PDB file of N, CA, C and O in Angstrom:
ATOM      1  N   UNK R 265      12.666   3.375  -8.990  1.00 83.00           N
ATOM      2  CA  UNK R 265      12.477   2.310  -9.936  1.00 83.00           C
ATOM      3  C   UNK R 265      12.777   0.997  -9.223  1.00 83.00           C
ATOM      4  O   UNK R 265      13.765   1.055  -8.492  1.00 83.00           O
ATOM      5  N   UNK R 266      12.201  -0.068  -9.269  1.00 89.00           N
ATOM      6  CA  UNK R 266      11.744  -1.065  -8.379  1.00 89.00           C
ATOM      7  C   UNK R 266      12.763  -2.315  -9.425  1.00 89.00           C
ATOM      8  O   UNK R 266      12.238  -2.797 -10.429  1.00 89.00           O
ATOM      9  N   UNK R 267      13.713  -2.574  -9.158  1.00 90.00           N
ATOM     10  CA  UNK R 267      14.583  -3.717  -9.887  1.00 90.00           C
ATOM     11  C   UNK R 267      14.670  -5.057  -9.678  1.00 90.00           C
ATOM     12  O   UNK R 267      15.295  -5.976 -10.207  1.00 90.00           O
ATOM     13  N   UNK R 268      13.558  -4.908  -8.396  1.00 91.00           N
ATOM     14  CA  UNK R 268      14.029  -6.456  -7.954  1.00 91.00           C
ATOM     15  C   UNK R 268      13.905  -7.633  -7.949  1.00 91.00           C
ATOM     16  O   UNK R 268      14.230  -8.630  -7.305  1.00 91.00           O
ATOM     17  N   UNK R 269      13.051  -7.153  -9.297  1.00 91.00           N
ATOM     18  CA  UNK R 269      12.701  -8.741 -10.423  1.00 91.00           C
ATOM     19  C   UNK R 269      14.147  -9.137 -11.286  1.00 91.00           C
ATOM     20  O   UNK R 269      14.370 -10.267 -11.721  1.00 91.00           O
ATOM     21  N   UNK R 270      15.047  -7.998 -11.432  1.00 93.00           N
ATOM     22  CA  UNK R 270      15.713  -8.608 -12.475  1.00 93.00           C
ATOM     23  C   UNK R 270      16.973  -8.771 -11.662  1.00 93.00           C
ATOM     24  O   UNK R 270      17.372  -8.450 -10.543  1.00 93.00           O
ATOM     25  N   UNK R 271      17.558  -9.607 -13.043  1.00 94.00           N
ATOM     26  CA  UNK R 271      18.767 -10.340 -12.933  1.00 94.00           C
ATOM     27  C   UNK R 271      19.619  -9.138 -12.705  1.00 94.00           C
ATOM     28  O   UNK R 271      19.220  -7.991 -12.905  1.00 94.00           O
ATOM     29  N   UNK R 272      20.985  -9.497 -12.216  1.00 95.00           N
ATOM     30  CA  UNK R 272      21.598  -8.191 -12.209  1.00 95.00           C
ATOM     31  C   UNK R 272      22.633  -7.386 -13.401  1.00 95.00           C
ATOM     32  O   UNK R 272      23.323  -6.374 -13.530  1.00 95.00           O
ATOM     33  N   UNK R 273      22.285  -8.364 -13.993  1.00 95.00           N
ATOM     34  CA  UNK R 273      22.601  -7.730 -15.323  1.00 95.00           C
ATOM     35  C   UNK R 273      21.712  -6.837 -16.257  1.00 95.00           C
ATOM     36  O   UNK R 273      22.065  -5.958 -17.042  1.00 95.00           O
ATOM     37  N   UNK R 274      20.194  -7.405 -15.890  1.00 94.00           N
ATOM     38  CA  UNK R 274      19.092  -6.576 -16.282  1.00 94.00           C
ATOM     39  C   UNK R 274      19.246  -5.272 -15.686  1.00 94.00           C
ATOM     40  O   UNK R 274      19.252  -4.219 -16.325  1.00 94.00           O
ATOM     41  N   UNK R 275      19.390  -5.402 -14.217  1.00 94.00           N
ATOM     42  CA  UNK R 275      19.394  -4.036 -13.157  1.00 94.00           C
ATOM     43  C   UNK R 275      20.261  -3.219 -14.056  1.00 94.00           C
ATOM     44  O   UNK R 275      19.720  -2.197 -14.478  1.00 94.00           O
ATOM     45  N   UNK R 276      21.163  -3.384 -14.341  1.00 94.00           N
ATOM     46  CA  UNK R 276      23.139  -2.699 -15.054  1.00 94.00           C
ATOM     47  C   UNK R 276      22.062  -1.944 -16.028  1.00 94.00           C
ATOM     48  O   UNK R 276      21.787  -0.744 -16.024  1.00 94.00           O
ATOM     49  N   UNK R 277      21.551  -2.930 -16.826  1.00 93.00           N
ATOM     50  CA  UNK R 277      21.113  -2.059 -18.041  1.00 93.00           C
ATOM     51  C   UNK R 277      20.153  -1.427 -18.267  1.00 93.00           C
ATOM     52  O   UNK R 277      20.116  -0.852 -19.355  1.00 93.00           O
ATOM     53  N   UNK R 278      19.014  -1.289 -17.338  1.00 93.00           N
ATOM     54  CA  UNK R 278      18.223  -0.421 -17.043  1.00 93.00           C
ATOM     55  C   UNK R 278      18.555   0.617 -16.184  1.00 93.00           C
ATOM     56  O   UNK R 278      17.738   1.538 -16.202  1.00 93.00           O
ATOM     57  N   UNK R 279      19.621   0.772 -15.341  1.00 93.00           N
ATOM     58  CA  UNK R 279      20.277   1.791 -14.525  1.00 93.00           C
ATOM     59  C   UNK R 279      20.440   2.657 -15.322  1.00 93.00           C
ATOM     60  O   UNK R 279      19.825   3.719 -15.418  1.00 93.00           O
ATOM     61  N   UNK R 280      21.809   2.010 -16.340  1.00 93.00           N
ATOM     62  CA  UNK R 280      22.350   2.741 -17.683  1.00 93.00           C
ATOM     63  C   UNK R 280      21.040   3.446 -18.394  1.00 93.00           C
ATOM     64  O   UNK R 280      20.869   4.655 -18.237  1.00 93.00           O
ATOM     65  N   UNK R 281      19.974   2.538 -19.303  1.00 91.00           N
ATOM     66  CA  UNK R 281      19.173   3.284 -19.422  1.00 91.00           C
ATOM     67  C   UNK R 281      18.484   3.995 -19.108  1.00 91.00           C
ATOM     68  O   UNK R 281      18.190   4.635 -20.117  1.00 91.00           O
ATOM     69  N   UNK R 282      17.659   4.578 -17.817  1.00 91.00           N
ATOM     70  CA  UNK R 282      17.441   5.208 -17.275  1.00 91.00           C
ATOM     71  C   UNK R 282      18.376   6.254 -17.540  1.00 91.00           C
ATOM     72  O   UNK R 282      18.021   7.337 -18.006  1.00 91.00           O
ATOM     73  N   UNK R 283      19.720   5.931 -17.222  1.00 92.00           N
ATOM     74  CA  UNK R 283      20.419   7.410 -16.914  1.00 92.00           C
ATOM     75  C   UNK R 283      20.653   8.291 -18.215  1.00 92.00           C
ATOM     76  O   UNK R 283      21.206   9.391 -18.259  1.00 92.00           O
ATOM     77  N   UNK R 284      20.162   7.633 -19.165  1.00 90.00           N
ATOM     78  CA  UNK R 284      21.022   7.998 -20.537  1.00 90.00           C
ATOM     79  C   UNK R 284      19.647   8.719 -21.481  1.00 90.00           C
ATOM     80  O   UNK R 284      19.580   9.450 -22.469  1.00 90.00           O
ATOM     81  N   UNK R 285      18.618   8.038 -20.535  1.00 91.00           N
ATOM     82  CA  UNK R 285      17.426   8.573 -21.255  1.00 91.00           C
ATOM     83  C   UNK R 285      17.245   9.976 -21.377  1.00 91.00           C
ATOM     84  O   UNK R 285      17.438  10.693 -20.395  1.00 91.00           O
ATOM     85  N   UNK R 286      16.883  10.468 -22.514  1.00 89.00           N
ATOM     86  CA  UNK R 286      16.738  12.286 -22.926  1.00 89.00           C
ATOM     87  C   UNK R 286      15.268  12.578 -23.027  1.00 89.00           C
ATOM     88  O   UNK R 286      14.888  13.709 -23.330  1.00 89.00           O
ATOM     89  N   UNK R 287      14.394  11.561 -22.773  1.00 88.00           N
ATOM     90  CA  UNK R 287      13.231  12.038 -22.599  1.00 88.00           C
ATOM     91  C   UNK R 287      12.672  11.870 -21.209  1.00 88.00           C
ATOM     92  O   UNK R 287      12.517  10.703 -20.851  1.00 88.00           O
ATOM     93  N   UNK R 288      12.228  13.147 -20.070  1.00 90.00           N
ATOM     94  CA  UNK R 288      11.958  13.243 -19.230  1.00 90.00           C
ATOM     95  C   UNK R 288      10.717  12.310 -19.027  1.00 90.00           C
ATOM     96  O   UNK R 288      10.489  11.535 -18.099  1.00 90.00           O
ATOM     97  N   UNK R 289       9.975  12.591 -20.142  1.00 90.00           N
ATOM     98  CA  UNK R 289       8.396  11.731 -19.344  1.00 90.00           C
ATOM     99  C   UNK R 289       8.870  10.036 -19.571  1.00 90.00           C
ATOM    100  O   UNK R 289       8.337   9.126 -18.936  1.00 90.00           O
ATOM    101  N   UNK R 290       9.572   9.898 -20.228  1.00 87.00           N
ATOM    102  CA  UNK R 290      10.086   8.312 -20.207  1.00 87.00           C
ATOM    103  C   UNK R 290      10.454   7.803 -19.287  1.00 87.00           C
ATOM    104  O   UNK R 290       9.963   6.811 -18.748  1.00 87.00           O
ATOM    105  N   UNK R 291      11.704   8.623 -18.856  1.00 90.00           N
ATOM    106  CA  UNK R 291      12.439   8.534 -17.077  1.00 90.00           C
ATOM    107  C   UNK R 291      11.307   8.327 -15.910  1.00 90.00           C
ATOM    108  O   UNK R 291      11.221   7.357 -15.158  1.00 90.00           O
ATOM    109  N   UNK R 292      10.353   9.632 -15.953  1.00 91.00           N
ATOM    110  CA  UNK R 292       9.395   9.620 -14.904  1.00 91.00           C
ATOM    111  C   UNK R 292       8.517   8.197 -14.997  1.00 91.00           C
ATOM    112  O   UNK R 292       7.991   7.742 -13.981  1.00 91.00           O
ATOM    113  N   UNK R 293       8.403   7.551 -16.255  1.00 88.00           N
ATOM    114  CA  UNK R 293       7.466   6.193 -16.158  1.00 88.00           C
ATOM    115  C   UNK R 293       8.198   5.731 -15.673  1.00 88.00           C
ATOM    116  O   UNK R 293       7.945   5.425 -14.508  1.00 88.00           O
ATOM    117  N   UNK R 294       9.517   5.389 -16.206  1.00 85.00           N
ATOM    118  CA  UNK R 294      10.460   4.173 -15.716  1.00 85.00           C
ATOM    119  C   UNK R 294      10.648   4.121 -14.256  1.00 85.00           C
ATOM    120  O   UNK R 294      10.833   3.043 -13.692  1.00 85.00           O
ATOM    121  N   UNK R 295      10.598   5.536 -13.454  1.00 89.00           N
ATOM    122  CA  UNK R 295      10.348   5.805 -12.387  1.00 89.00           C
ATOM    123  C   UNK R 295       9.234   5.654 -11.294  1.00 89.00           C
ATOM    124  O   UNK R 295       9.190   5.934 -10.096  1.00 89.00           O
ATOM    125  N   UNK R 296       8.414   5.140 -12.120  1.00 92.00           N
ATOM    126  CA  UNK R 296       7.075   5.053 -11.346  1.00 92.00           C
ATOM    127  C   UNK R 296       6.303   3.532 -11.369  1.00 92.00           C
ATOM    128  O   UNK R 296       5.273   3.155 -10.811  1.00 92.00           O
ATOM    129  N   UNK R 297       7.429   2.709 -12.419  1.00 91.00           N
ATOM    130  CA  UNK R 297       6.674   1.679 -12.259  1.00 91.00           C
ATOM    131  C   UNK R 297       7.053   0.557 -11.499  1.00 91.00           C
ATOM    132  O   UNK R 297       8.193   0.514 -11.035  1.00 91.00           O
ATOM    133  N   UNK R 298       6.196  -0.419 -11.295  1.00 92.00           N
ATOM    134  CA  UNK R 298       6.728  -1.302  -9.862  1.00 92.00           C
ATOM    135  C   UNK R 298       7.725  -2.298 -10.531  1.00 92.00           C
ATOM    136  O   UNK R 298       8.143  -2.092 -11.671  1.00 92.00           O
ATOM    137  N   UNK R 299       8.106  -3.413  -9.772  1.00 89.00           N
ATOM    138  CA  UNK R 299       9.146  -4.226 -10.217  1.00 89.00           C
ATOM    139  C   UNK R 299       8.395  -4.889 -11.459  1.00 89.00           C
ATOM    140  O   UNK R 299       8.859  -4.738 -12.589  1.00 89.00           O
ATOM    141  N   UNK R 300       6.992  -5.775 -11.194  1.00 91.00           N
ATOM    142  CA  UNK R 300       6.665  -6.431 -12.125  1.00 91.00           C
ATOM    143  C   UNK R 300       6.025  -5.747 -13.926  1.00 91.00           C
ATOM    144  O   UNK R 300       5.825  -6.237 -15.037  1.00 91.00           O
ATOM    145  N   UNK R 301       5.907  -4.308 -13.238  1.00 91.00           N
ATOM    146  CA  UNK R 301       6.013  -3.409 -14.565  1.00 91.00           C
ATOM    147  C   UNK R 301       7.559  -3.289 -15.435  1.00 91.00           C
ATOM    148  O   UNK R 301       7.846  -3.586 -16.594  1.00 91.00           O
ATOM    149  N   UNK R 302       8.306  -2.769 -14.408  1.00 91.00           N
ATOM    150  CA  UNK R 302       9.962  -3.161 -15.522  1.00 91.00           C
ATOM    151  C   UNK R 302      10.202  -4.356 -15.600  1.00 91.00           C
ATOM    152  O   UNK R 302      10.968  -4.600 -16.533  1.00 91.00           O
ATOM    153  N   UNK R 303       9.919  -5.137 -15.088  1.00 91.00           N
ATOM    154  CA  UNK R 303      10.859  -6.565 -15.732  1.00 91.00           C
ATOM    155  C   UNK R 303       9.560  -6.604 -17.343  1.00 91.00           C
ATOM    156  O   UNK R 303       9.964  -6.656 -18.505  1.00 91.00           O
ATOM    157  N   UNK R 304       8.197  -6.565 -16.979  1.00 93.00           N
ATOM    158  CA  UNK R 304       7.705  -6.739 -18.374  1.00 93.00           C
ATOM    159  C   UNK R 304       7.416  -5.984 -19.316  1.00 93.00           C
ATOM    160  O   UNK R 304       6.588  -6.292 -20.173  1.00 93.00           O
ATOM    161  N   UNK R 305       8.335  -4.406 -19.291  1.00 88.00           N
ATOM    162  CA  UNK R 305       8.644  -3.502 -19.881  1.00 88.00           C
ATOM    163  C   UNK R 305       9.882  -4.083 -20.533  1.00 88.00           C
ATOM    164  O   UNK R 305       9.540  -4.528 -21.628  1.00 88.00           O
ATOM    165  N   UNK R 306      10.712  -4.200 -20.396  1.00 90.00           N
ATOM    166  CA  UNK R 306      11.722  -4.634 -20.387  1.00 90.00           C
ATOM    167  C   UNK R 306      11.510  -6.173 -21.281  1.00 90.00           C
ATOM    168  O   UNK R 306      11.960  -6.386 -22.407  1.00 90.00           O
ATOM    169  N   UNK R 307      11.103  -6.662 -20.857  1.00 92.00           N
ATOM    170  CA  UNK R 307      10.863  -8.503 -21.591  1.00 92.00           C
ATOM    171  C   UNK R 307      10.174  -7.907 -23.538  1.00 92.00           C
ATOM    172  O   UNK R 307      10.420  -8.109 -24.727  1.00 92.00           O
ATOM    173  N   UNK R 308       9.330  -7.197 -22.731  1.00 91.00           N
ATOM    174  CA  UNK R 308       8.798  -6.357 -24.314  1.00 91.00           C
ATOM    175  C   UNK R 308       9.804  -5.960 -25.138  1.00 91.00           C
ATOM    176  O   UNK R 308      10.014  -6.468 -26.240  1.00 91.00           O
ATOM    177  N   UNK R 309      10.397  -5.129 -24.686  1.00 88.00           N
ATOM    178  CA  UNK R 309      11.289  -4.727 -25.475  1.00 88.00           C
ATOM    179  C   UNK R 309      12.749  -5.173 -25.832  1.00 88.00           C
ATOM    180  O   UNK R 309      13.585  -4.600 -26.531  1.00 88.00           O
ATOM    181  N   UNK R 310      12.806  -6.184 -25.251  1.00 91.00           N
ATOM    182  CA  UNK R 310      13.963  -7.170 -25.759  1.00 91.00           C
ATOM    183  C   UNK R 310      14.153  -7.677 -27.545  1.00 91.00           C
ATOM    184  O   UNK R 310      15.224  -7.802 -28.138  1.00 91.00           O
ATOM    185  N   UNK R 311      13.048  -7.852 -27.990  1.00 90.00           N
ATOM    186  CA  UNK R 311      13.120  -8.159 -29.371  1.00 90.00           C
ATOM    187  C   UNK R 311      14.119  -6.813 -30.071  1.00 90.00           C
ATOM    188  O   UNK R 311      15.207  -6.790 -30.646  1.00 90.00           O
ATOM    189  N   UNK R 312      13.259  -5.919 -29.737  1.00 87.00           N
ATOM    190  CA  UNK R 312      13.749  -4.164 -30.293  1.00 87.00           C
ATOM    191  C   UNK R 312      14.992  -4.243 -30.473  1.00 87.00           C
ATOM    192  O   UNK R 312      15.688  -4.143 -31.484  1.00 87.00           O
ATOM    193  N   UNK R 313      15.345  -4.537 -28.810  1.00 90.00           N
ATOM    194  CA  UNK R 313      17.010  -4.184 -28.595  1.00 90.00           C
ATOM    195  C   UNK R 313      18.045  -5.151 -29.117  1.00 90.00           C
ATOM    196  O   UNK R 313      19.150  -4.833 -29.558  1.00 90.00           O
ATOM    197  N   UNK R 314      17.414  -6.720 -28.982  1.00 93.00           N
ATOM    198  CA  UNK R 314      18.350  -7.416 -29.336  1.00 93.00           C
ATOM    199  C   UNK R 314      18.500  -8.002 -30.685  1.00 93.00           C
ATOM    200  O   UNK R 314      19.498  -8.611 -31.072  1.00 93.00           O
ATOM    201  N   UNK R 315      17.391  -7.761 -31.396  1.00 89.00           N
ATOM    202  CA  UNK R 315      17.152  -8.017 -32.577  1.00 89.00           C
ATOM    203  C   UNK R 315      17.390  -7.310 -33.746  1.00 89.00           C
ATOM    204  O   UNK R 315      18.095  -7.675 -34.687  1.00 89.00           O
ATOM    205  N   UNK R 316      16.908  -6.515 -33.662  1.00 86.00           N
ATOM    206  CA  UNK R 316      16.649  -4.752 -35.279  1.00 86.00           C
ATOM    207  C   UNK R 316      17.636  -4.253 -34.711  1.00 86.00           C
ATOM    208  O   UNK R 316      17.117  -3.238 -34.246  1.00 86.00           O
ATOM    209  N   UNK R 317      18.395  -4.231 -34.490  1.00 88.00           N
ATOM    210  CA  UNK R 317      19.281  -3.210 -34.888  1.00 88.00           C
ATOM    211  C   UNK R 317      18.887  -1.652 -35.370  1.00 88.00           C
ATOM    212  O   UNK R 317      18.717  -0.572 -34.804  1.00 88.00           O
ATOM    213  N   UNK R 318      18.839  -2.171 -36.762  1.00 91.00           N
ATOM    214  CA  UNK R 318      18.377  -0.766 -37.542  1.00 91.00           C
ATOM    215  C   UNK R 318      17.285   0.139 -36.948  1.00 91.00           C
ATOM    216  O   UNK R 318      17.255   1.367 -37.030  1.00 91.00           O
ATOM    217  N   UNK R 319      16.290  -0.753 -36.267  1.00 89.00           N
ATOM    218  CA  UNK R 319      15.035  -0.002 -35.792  1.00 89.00           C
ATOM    219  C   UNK R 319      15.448   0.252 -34.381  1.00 89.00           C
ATOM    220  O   UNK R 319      14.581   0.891 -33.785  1.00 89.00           O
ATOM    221  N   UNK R 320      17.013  -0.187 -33.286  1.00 89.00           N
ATOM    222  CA  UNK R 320      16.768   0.131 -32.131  1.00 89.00           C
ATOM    223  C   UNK R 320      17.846   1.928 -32.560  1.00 89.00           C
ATOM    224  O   UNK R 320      17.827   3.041 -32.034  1.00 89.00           O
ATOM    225  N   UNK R 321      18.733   1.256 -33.886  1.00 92.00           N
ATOM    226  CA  UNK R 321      19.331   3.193 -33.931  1.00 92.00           C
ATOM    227  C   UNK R 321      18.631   3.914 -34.746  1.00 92.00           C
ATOM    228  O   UNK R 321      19.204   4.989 -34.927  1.00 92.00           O
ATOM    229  N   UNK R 322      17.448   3.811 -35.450  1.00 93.00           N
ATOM    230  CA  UNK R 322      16.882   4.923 -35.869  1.00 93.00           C
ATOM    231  C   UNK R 322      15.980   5.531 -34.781  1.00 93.00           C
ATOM    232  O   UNK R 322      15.499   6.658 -34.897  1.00 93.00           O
ATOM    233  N   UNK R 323      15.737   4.587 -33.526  1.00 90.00           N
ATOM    234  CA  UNK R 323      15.078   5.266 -32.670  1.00 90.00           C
ATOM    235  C   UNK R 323      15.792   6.191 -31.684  1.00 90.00           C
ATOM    236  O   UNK R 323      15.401   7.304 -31.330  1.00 90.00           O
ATOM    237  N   UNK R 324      16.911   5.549 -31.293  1.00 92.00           N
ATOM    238  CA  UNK R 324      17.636   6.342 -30.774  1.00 92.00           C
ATOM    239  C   UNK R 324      18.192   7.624 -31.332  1.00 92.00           C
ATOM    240  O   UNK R 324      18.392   8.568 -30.568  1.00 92.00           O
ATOM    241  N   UNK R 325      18.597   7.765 -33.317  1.00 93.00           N
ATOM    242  CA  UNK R 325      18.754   8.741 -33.559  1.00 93.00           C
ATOM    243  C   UNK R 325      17.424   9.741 -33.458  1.00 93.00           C
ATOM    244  O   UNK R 325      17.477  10.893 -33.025  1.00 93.00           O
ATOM    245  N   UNK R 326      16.204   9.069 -33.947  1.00 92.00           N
ATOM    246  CA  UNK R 326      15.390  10.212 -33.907  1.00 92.00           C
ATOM    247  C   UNK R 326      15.014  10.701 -32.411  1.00 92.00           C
ATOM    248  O   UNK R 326      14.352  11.724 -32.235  1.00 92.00           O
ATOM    249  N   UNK R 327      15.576   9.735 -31.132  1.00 90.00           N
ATOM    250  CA  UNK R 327      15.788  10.288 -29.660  1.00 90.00           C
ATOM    251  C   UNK R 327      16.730  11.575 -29.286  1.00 90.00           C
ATOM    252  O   UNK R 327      16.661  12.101 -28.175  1.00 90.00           O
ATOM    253  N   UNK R 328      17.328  11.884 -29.976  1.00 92.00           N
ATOM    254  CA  UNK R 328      18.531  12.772 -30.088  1.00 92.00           C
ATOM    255  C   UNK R 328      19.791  11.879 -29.795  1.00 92.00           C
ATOM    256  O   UNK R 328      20.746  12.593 -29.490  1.00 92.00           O
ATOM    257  N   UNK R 329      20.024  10.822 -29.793  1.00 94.00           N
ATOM    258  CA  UNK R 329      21.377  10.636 -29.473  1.00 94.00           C
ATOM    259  C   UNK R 329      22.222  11.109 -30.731  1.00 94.00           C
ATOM    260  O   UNK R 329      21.852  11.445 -31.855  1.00 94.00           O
ATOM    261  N   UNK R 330      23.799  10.998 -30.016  1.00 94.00           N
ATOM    262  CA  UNK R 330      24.686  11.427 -30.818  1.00 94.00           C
ATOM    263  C   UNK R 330      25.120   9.800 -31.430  1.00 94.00           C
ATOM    264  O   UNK R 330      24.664   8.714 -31.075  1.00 94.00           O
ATOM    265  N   UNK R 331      26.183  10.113 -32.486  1.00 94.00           N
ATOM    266  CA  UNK R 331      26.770   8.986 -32.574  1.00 94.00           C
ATOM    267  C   UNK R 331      26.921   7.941 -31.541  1.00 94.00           C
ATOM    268  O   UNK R 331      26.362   6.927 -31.124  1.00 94.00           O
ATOM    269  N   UNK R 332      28.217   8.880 -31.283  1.00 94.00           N
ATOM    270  CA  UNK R 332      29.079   8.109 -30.124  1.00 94.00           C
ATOM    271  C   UNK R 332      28.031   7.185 -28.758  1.00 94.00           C
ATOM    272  O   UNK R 332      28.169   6.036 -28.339  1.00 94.00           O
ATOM    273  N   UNK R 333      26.961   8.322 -28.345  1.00 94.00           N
ATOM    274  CA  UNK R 333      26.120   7.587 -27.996  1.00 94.00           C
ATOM    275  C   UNK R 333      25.073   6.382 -28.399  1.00 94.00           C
ATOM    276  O   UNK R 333      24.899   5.374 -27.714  1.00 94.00           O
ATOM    277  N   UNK R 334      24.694   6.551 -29.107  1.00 93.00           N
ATOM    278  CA  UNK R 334      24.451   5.315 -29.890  1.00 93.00           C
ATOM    279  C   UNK R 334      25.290   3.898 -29.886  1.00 93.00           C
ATOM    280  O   UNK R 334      24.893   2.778 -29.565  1.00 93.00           O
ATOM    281  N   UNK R 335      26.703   4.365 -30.395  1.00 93.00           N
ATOM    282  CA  UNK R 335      27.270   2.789 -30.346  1.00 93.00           C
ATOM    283  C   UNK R 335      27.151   2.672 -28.796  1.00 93.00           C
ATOM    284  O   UNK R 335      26.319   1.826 -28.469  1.00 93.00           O
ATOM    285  N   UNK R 336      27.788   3.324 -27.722  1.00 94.00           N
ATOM    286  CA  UNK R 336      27.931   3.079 -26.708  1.00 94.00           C
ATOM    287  C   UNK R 336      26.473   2.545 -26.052  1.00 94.00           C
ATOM    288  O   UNK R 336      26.479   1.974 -24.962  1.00 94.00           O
ATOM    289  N   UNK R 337      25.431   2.735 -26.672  1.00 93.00           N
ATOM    290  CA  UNK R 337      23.962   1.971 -26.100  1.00 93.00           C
ATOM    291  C   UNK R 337      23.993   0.714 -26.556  1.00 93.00           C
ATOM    292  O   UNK R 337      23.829  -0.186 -25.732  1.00 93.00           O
ATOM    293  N   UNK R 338      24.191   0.405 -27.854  1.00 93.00           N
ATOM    294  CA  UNK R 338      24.127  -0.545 -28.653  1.00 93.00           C
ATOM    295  C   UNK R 338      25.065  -1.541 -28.256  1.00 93.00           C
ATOM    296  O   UNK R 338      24.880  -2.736 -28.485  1.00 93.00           O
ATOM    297  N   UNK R 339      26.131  -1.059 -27.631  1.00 94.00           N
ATOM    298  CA  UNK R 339      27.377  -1.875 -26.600  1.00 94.00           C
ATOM    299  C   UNK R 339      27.121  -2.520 -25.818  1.00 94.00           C
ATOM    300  O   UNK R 339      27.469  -3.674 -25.566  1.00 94.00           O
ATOM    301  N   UNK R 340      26.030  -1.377 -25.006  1.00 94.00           N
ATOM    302  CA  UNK R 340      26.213  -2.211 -23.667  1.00 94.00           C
ATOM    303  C   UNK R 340      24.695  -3.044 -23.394  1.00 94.00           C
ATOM    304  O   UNK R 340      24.416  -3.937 -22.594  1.00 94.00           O
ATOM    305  N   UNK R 341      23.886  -2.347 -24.402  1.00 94.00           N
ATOM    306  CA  UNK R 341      22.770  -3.514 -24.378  1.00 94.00           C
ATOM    307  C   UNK R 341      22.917  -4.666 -24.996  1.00 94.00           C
ATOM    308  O   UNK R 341      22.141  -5.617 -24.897  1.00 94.00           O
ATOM    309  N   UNK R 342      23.866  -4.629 -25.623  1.00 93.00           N
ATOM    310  CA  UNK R 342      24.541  -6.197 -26.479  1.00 93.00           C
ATOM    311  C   UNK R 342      25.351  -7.012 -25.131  1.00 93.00           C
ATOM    312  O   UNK R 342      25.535  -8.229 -25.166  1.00 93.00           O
ATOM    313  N   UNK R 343      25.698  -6.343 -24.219  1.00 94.00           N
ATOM    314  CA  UNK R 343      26.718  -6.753 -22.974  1.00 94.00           C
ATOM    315  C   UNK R 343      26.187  -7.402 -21.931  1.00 94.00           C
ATOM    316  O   UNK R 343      26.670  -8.174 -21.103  1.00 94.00           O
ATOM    317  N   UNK R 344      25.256  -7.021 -22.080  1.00 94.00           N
ATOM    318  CA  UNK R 344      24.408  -6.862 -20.504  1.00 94.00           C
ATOM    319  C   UNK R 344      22.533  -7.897 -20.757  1.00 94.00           C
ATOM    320  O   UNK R 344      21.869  -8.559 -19.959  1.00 94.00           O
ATOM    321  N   UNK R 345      22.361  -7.614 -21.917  1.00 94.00           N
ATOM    322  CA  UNK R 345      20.336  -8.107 -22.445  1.00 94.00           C
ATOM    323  C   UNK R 345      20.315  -9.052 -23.545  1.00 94.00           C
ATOM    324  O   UNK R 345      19.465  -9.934 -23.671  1.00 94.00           O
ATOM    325  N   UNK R 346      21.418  -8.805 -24.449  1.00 92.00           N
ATOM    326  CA  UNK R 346      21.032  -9.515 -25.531  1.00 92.00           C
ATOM    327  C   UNK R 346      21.858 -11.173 -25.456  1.00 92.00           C
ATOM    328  O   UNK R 346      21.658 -12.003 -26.343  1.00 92.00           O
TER     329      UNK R 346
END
């Protein structure tokens, strides 16, 4: 995964995500795309994360996360993106 468009706080939280991700074919994109694909993967989905709330944990619940995981996403993408 090619980071070296982003800030390094972006890098933190796409690392994290990446690692936390439970869907394999998600990982493998995130894996395959070049720098200027994640930074505007990423720019996209900034509203999601930093905005709805409600719509970034119903996605994550219907992702399988657990609770605990959940706040702890919702943490650190509040820490790190939003």
């Amino acid at each position: 995964m090619d980071t070296s468009r982003l800030t390094d706080r972006e890098k933190e939280w796409v690392e994290f995500s990446h690692a936390h991700e439970k869907n394999q074919d998600i990982k493998e994109k995130w894996e395959r795309l070049p720098a200027d694909g994640v930074k505007s993967y990423l720019d996209e989905q900034l509203p999601r994360l930093c905005g709805d709330t409600a719509a970034l944990m119903e996605g994550l619940k219907k992702a399988g996360y657990a609770a605990d995981e959940m706040r702890d996403y919702k943490q650190k993408t509040a820490e790190l993106i939003c």
